[in-house]
Coordinates of C-alpha atoms in Angstrom, one line a residue:
M1 CA -14.4 -27.0 -6.6
K2 CA -12.5 -25.3 -9.4
D3 CA -14.6 -23.0 -11.6
K4 CA -15.3 -24.3 -15.1
R5 CA -13.5 -22.5 -17.9
I6 CA -15.5 -19.9 -19.8
Y7 CA -15.5 -20.2 -23.6
L8 CA -16.2 -17.0 -25.4
D9 CA -14.6 -17.7 -28.8
Y10 CA -17.6 -19.2 -30.7
A11 CA -16.6 -17.3 -33.9
A12 CA -13.5 -19.4 -34.1
S13 CA -15.2 -22.8 -33.6
T14 CA -18.1 -24.4 -31.9
P15 CA -18.5 -27.7 -30.0
V16 CA -20.2 -30.5 -32.0
D17 CA -23.8 -30.8 -31.0
P18 CA -24.6 -34.2 -29.4
A19 CA -27.3 -34.8 -32.0
V20 CA -24.8 -34.1 -34.7
K21 CA -22.3 -36.6 -33.2
K22 CA -25.1 -39.2 -32.9
A23 CA -26.1 -38.8 -36.5
M24 CA -22.5 -39.2 -37.6
D25 CA -21.6 -42.3 -35.5
P26 CA -23.1 -45.0 -37.8
Y27 CA -21.0 -43.8 -40.7
F28 CA -17.7 -44.5 -39.0
S29 CA -18.2 -48.3 -38.5
E30 CA -21.5 -49.4 -39.9
T31 CA -22.4 -47.6 -43.1
F32 CA -18.7 -46.9 -43.7
A33 CA -18.4 -47.9 -47.4
N34 CA -17.2 -45.6 -50.2
A35 CA -20.2 -43.6 -51.4
G36 CA -18.9 -44.1 -55.0
A37 CA -19.1 -47.9 -54.8
L38 CA -21.8 -49.7 -56.7
H39 CA -22.6 -52.4 -54.2
W40 CA -25.3 -52.2 -51.6
Q41 CA -23.1 -50.8 -48.8
G42 CA -21.8 -48.1 -51.1
Q43 CA -25.2 -47.1 -52.2
Q44 CA -26.3 -46.7 -48.6
A45 CA -23.5 -44.2 -48.1
S46 CA -24.3 -42.5 -51.3
A47 CA -28.0 -42.2 -50.3
A48 CA -26.8 -40.5 -47.0
V49 CA -24.7 -38.0 -49.0
F50 CA -27.6 -37.3 -51.3
K51 CA -30.0 -36.7 -48.4
S52 CA -27.5 -34.5 -46.6
R53 CA -26.8 -32.4 -49.7
D54 CA -30.6 -31.9 -50.2
T55 CA -31.0 -30.9 -46.6
I56 CA -28.4 -28.2 -46.9
A57 CA -29.7 -27.1 -50.3
K58 CA -33.2 -26.6 -49.0
A59 CA -31.9 -24.5 -46.0
I60 CA -30.4 -22.0 -48.4
G61 CA -33.1 -22.2 -51.1
A62 CA -30.9 -24.0 -53.6
Q63 CA -31.2 -27.2 -55.7
Y64 CA -29.4 -30.3 -54.3
N65 CA -26.9 -30.4 -57.2
E66 CA -25.8 -26.8 -56.5
V67 CA -24.1 -27.8 -53.2
I68 CA -20.5 -28.9 -53.6
F69 CA -18.8 -30.4 -50.5
T70 CA -15.2 -29.5 -49.8
G71 CA -12.7 -30.2 -47.1
S72 CA -13.2 -26.7 -45.5
A73 CA -14.5 -23.2 -46.1
T74 CA -10.9 -22.3 -47.0
E75 CA -10.9 -24.8 -49.8
A76 CA -14.3 -23.6 -50.9
N77 CA -13.0 -20.0 -51.2
N78 CA -10.0 -21.3 -53.1
L79 CA -12.3 -23.2 -55.4
V80 CA -14.3 -20.2 -56.3
L81 CA -11.4 -17.8 -56.7
R82 CA -9.1 -20.2 -58.6
G83 CA -11.9 -22.1 -60.3
V84 CA -13.7 -19.0 -61.8
L85 CA -10.3 -17.8 -63.2
R86 CA -9.6 -21.2 -64.7
G87 CA -13.2 -21.4 -66.0
F88 CA -12.8 -18.0 -67.6
R89 CA -9.6 -19.2 -69.4
V90 CA -11.0 -22.5 -70.6
Q91 CA -14.2 -21.0 -72.1
G92 CA -12.3 -19.9 -75.1
L93 CA -13.6 -16.3 -75.0
G94 CA -11.8 -14.4 -77.8
F95 CA -10.3 -11.0 -78.0
S96 CA -9.8 -9.5 -81.5
E97 CA -6.9 -7.1 -81.5
K98 CA -4.8 -6.3 -84.7
K99 CA -6.7 -9.1 -86.4
Q100 CA -5.4 -11.7 -83.9
K101 CA -7.8 -14.0 -82.2
I102 CA -6.2 -14.4 -78.8
P103 CA -8.1 -15.6 -75.7
I104 CA -9.3 -12.8 -73.4
G105 CA -8.0 -14.6 -70.4
Y106 CA -4.5 -14.4 -71.7
T107 CA -4.4 -11.0 -73.4
L108 CA -6.3 -9.1 -70.8
H109 CA -5.6 -9.6 -67.2
P110 CA -8.9 -10.6 -65.6
R111 CA -10.0 -8.5 -62.6
I112 CA -11.2 -9.9 -59.3
I113 CA -12.7 -7.5 -56.8
V114 CA -12.7 -8.2 -53.0
S115 CA -13.1 -6.2 -49.8
S116 CA -10.1 -5.3 -47.7
V117 CA -11.5 -7.2 -44.7
E118 CA -12.1 -10.6 -46.3
H119 CA -11.0 -13.8 -44.5
E120 CA -7.4 -14.6 -45.1
S121 CA -8.3 -17.6 -47.2
V122 CA -9.7 -15.1 -49.7
L123 CA -7.0 -12.4 -49.3
E124 CA -4.0 -14.8 -49.4
T125 CA -5.4 -16.6 -52.5
C126 CA -5.9 -13.2 -54.2
R127 CA -2.3 -12.2 -53.3
D128 CA -1.1 -15.5 -54.8
L129 CA -3.1 -14.9 -58.0
A130 CA -1.9 -11.3 -58.2
A131 CA 1.7 -12.4 -57.8
S132 CA 1.4 -14.5 -60.9
L133 CA 0.7 -11.3 -62.8
K134 CA 4.2 -10.0 -62.0
E135 CA 5.7 -13.4 -62.7
A136 CA 3.8 -14.0 -66.0
S137 CA 5.9 -15.2 -68.9
L138 CA 5.2 -15.2 -72.6
D139 CA 4.8 -18.4 -74.5
P140 CA 6.0 -18.7 -78.1
E141 CA 2.7 -17.3 -79.4
G142 CA 3.0 -14.2 -77.3
R143 CA 0.3 -15.1 -74.7
E144 CA 0.7 -14.4 -71.1
K145 CA 0.1 -17.7 -69.3
E146 CA -0.8 -16.3 -65.9
G147 CA -1.9 -13.1 -64.2
V148 CA -5.0 -11.6 -62.6
E149 CA -5.5 -8.0 -61.3
V150 CA -7.0 -7.8 -57.8
I151 CA -8.8 -4.7 -56.6
Y152 CA -9.4 -4.3 -52.9
I153 CA -12.5 -2.3 -51.9
P154 CA -12.0 -0.1 -48.8
V155 CA -14.4 -0.1 -45.8
N156 CA -15.6 2.6 -43.5
R157 CA -15.0 2.8 -39.7
D158 CA -17.9 0.4 -39.2
G159 CA -16.3 -2.2 -41.5
I160 CA -18.9 -1.7 -44.3
I161 CA -17.6 -1.6 -47.9
D162 CA -17.7 1.5 -50.0
L163 CA -20.4 0.8 -52.6
K164 CA -19.4 3.9 -54.7
K165 CA -15.9 2.5 -55.0
L166 CA -17.3 -0.9 -56.0
K167 CA -19.3 0.7 -58.8
A168 CA -16.3 2.7 -59.9
V169 CA -13.9 -0.3 -60.3
L170 CA -16.3 -2.7 -62.1
N171 CA -15.1 -2.9 -65.7
E172 CA -15.2 -5.2 -68.8
R173 CA -12.4 -7.3 -67.4
T174 CA -14.0 -8.0 -64.0
I175 CA -14.8 -11.7 -63.7
L176 CA -15.6 -12.1 -60.0
V177 CA -16.6 -10.0 -57.0
S178 CA -16.1 -11.7 -53.6
I179 CA -17.5 -9.9 -50.6
M180 CA -18.1 -11.7 -47.3
Y181 CA -21.6 -11.7 -45.8
V182 CA -20.4 -11.2 -42.2
N183 CA -16.9 -10.3 -41.0
N184 CA -15.3 -12.9 -38.8
E185 CA -13.6 -10.3 -36.5
V186 CA -16.1 -7.5 -35.9
G187 CA -19.3 -9.2 -37.0
T188 CA -20.2 -6.5 -39.5
I189 CA -23.0 -7.5 -41.9
Q190 CA -22.3 -6.4 -45.5
P191 CA -25.2 -5.1 -47.7
I192 CA -25.2 -8.2 -50.0
S193 CA -28.5 -7.4 -51.7
K194 CA -27.2 -3.9 -52.6
I195 CA -24.0 -5.4 -54.0
T196 CA -26.0 -7.8 -56.0
K197 CA -28.0 -5.0 -57.6
I198 CA -24.8 -3.1 -58.5
I199 CA -23.4 -6.1 -60.2
S200 CA -26.7 -7.0 -61.9
D201 CA -27.0 -3.4 -63.2
F202 CA -23.5 -3.5 -64.5
R203 CA -24.2 -6.8 -66.3
N204 CA -27.3 -5.4 -67.9
R205 CA -25.5 -2.3 -69.1
K206 CA -22.7 -4.4 -70.5
S207 CA -25.2 -6.6 -72.4
Q208 CA -26.6 -3.5 -74.1
I209 CA -23.2 -2.4 -75.4
T210 CA -22.0 -3.9 -78.6
N211 CA -18.2 -4.2 -78.4
S212 CA -16.7 -5.3 -81.7
K213 CA -13.5 -6.3 -80.0
I214 CA -15.2 -9.0 -77.9
Q215 CA -16.2 -12.2 -79.7
I216 CA -17.5 -15.4 -78.3
K217 CA -15.3 -18.5 -79.1
S218 CA -17.1 -21.0 -76.9
N219 CA -18.6 -24.4 -77.5
Y220 CA -21.1 -23.5 -74.8
Q221 CA -21.9 -20.1 -76.3
L222 CA -21.7 -18.5 -72.9
P223 CA -22.2 -14.8 -73.2
I224 CA -19.5 -12.6 -71.7
T225 CA -22.3 -10.7 -69.9
N226 CA -22.4 -13.5 -67.4
Y227 CA -19.5 -11.7 -65.8
P228 CA -18.8 -10.5 -63.2
L229 CA -19.9 -13.4 -61.0
F230 CA -20.7 -12.8 -57.4
H231 CA -19.4 -14.8 -54.4
T232 CA -20.1 -14.3 -50.7
D233 CA -18.4 -16.1 -47.8
A234 CA -21.3 -16.8 -45.5
V235 CA -19.4 -18.8 -42.9
Q236 CA -20.2 -16.4 -40.1
A237 CA -23.6 -15.5 -41.4
I238 CA -25.6 -18.7 -41.6
Q239 CA -25.9 -19.2 -37.9
Y240 CA -28.0 -16.1 -37.4
L241 CA -29.0 -14.7 -40.8
D242 CA -31.2 -15.7 -43.7
C243 CA -28.9 -17.2 -46.4
N244 CA -31.4 -17.8 -49.1
V245 CA -29.3 -17.7 -52.3
D246 CA -32.2 -16.4 -54.5
E247 CA -33.0 -13.5 -52.2
L248 CA -29.3 -12.7 -51.8
G249 CA -28.8 -13.0 -55.6
V250 CA -25.4 -14.6 -55.3
D251 CA -23.7 -17.0 -57.8
F252 CA -21.5 -18.7 -55.2
M253 CA -21.7 -19.0 -51.4
T254 CA -19.2 -20.6 -48.9
L255 CA -20.4 -22.4 -45.8
S256 CA -18.6 -24.3 -42.9
A257 CA -19.9 -26.9 -40.5
H258 CA -17.7 -26.2 -37.5
K259 CA -19.1 -22.7 -37.1
I260 CA -22.6 -24.1 -36.5
Y261 CA -21.9 -27.0 -34.1
G262 CA -20.9 -29.4 -36.8
P263 CA -17.6 -31.3 -37.4
K264 CA -14.4 -29.7 -38.5
G265 CA -12.9 -30.6 -41.9
I266 CA -16.0 -30.2 -44.0
G267 CA -17.2 -27.1 -45.9
A268 CA -19.5 -26.4 -48.9
L269 CA -19.7 -24.2 -51.9
Y270 CA -23.0 -23.2 -53.4
V271 CA -22.6 -23.0 -57.2
K272 CA -25.4 -21.6 -59.2
N273 CA -25.2 -24.2 -61.9
Q274 CA -28.8 -24.2 -62.8
K275 CA -28.2 -20.9 -64.6
F276 CA -24.6 -21.4 -65.7
G277 CA -24.5 -25.2 -66.1
G278 CA -21.3 -25.2 -63.9
D279 CA -19.3 -24.1 -67.0
L280 CA -18.1 -20.9 -65.5
I281 CA -16.1 -22.6 -62.7
A282 CA -13.4 -25.3 -63.2
P283 CA -12.1 -27.7 -60.6
I284 CA -8.8 -27.1 -58.8
I285 CA -8.7 -30.7 -57.4
T286 CA -9.1 -33.3 -60.2
G287 CA -9.4 -37.1 -60.0
G288 CA -12.4 -39.3 -59.8
G289 CA -14.9 -36.6 -60.7
Q290 CA -16.8 -36.6 -57.4
E291 CA -19.0 -33.5 -56.5
Y292 CA -20.2 -33.1 -60.1
S293 CA -16.6 -33.0 -61.2
L294 CA -15.8 -29.9 -59.2
R295 CA -14.1 -31.5 -56.3
S296 CA -12.6 -34.9 -56.7
G297 CA -11.9 -37.2 -53.7
T298 CA -13.8 -39.8 -51.8
E299 CA -16.8 -38.2 -50.0
N300 CA -16.4 -37.7 -46.3
T301 CA -19.7 -39.3 -45.5
P302 CA -19.7 -39.0 -41.6
S303 CA -18.8 -35.3 -41.8
I304 CA -21.3 -34.6 -44.6
V305 CA -24.1 -36.2 -42.5
G306 CA -22.9 -34.2 -39.5
F307 CA -22.9 -31.0 -41.5
A308 CA -26.5 -31.6 -42.7
K309 CA -27.7 -32.3 -39.1
A310 CA -26.0 -29.2 -37.9
V311 CA -27.7 -27.1 -40.5
E312 CA -31.1 -28.8 -39.7
I313 CA -30.7 -27.9 -36.0
N314 CA -29.4 -24.4 -36.8
E315 CA -32.5 -23.6 -38.9
K316 CA -34.8 -24.6 -36.0
L317 CA -32.8 -22.5 -33.4
K318 CA -31.7 -19.6 -35.6
N319 CA -34.3 -17.0 -34.5
S320 CA -34.6 -17.9 -30.9
E321 CA -30.9 -18.2 -30.4
A322 CA -30.2 -14.9 -32.1
K323 CA -32.6 -13.2 -29.7
R324 CA -31.1 -14.9 -26.7
V325 CA -27.5 -14.2 -27.4
R326 CA -28.3 -10.6 -28.4
T327 CA -29.8 -10.1 -24.9
L328 CA -26.7 -11.6 -23.3
R329 CA -24.4 -9.5 -25.5
E330 CA -26.1 -6.3 -24.4
Y331 CA -25.9 -7.4 -20.8
L332 CA -22.1 -8.1 -21.2
L333 CA -21.4 -4.8 -22.9
K334 CA -23.1 -2.9 -20.0
G335 CA -21.1 -4.9 -17.5
L336 CA -17.8 -4.1 -19.4
K337 CA -18.6 -0.4 -19.6
K338 CA -19.4 -0.3 -15.9
I339 CA -16.0 -1.6 -14.8
N340 CA -14.1 0.4 -17.5
P341 CA -16.0 3.3 -19.1
K342 CA -13.1 3.9 -21.5
I343 CA -13.6 0.7 -23.5
M344 CA -14.7 1.2 -27.1
L345 CA -16.7 -1.0 -29.4
N346 CA -15.1 -1.6 -32.8
G347 CA -17.5 -1.8 -35.7
S348 CA -21.2 -1.1 -36.2
M349 CA -23.6 -2.2 -33.4
K350 CA -26.6 -1.9 -35.8
E351 CA -25.2 -3.9 -38.7
R352 CA -23.7 -6.7 -36.6
I353 CA -24.5 -10.3 -35.9
P354 CA -26.0 -10.8 -32.4
N355 CA -23.2 -12.8 -30.7
N356 CA -20.2 -10.6 -31.6
L357 CA -18.4 -7.9 -29.6
N358 CA -15.0 -6.5 -30.6
I359 CA -13.7 -4.4 -27.7
Y360 CA -10.8 -2.0 -27.4
F361 CA -9.3 -2.0 -23.9
P362 CA -7.2 1.3 -23.6
G363 CA -3.8 0.9 -22.2
H364 CA -3.6 -2.9 -22.8
L365 CA -2.2 -5.1 -25.6
A366 CA -4.4 -7.8 -26.9
A367 CA -1.6 -10.3 -26.5
D368 CA -1.2 -9.5 -22.8
L369 CA -5.0 -9.6 -22.2
L370 CA -5.3 -12.9 -24.0
I371 CA -2.7 -14.5 -21.7
K372 CA -4.1 -13.0 -18.5
L373 CA -7.6 -14.1 -19.3
D374 CA -6.5 -17.6 -20.4
L375 CA -4.7 -18.1 -17.1
A376 CA -7.9 -17.0 -15.4
G377 CA -9.9 -19.6 -17.3
V378 CA -11.4 -17.4 -20.1
A379 CA -11.0 -18.2 -23.8
V380 CA -11.3 -15.1 -26.1
S381 CA -9.4 -14.1 -29.2
P382 CA -7.5 -11.1 -30.5
G383 CA -9.2 -11.7 -33.9
A384 CA -9.4 -14.4 -36.5
A385 CA -8.2 -17.8 -35.1
C386 CA -6.4 -18.5 -38.4
S387 CA -4.0 -15.7 -37.7
A388 CA -4.2 -15.4 -33.9
R389 CA -1.0 -17.3 -33.3
A390 CA 1.0 -14.7 -35.2
M391 CA -0.2 -12.1 -32.6
R392 CA 0.0 -9.4 -35.2
S393 CA -2.1 -6.2 -35.5
S394 CA -5.6 -6.8 -36.7
Y395 CA -5.7 -6.1 -40.5
V396 CA -9.5 -5.8 -40.3
L397 CA -9.3 -3.0 -37.7
E398 CA -6.5 -1.4 -39.7
A399 CA -8.6 -1.5 -42.9
M400 CA -11.4 0.2 -40.9
G401 CA -9.0 3.1 -40.3
L402 CA -8.7 2.7 -36.5
P403 CA -5.6 3.9 -34.7
H404 CA -2.7 1.5 -34.2
Q405 CA -3.3 1.3 -30.4
R406 CA -6.8 0.1 -31.0
C407 CA -5.7 -2.4 -33.6
V408 CA -3.3 -4.0 -31.1
G409 CA -5.4 -3.6 -28.0
S410 CA -8.7 -5.1 -29.0
L411 CA -10.3 -8.5 -28.3
R412 CA -13.1 -10.4 -30.0
I413 CA -15.7 -11.8 -27.7
T414 CA -18.2 -14.2 -29.2
L415 CA -21.1 -15.9 -27.5
G416 CA -22.8 -19.2 -28.3
R417 CA -25.4 -21.8 -27.4
Q418 CA -23.6 -22.8 -24.2
T419 CA -23.1 -19.2 -23.0
K420 CA -25.0 -18.5 -19.8
K421 CA -25.5 -15.2 -17.9
G422 CA -23.6 -16.5 -14.9
E423 CA -20.5 -17.0 -17.1
L424 CA -20.6 -13.5 -18.3
E425 CA -20.9 -12.2 -14.7
R426 CA -17.9 -14.2 -13.8
F427 CA -16.0 -12.9 -16.8
V428 CA -16.7 -9.3 -15.8
R429 CA -15.5 -10.0 -12.3
I430 CA -12.3 -11.5 -13.6
L431 CA -11.7 -8.4 -15.7
K432 CA -12.3 -6.2 -12.7
Q433 CA -10.0 -8.2 -10.5
A434 CA -7.3 -7.9 -13.1
S435 CA -7.8 -4.1 -13.3
I436 CA -8.5 -4.4 -17.0

């Protein structure tokens, strides 16, 4: 009998939990109506969406109307980055210079701060926004229509951001700071609460300074001291870590279903609209006004229900599963070191989620290792699945200051609910037989 394949790429995606699939099934063919419809069938679907929204909100300590469903975590990240910039522009905040009342968003290039190891959905969006700064053109009134300055915060060799650098680059033009909770390649946990305090202290100092050049020109009278806002991508965090938004102190948080045994094609963005009234973020997809007018489009009821069920199950299993996979990970690392004492762990072992290993195999290329292991029936990854097909050097490891050979010779190994000790033993034997 042929051995079953070994899946060790749970950071890329997880299988849909049977209970999640069961919860979704009725909404494909029975309660299938549009959740926006006023008839009975539509209201049944709407009730399911409401209940699901409330389930997810309670899991993160939020209000139900602070959870905005999107088509993916990538879309959620785009919504916060582009939406906060648009929201800043439409607020009508004024800048008085040479007796001219010109909107701040147009005369001063807003600043967005991110870490150098963010997910590509954040980094690529920032590059796109920054590119508009170079391409900005002046309208007849002399206002630059586009343009945002992006500052990238460096990380140390463990992948943890430089907090002193963050403090240094915060300024009056900063509208958003986006730092991921857990890195998707090396599993590093960022000090979100410390980052929150830095931002909060900066806001407080700013509110105490009277700047005669900055005037409020807003129907909502939103103080400019609301900025900078703070967003965290918690896609890799929620499975094992506490993601209570009040305790973290974030204004926005991104989540994804398919990383926690839910369906693909559904994500969510927490928006702290109880404090801000939703006025500091504008939609990037307009239409029928669904999702509190922040994300138009017919609600994906089956996936929303599945997302909520996945979150519900995850909350019950979080602590026990974290303990189980941590034990398995330690067992695997010992086995790997036994067959090859020269292997090296990338990133911090202390500040790391329990299912992640990112290992450098000296003398090997990640691309070659991936092929050998795949042919032997093992699924691992050289890094983020979104960029794995390009088979390029890991930008995360590069940002951590690791040598080139480590950046091109490392594999990400991530465990999950289906991972068993016997699979890891077989994985180690395969590596040994392949002289890896």
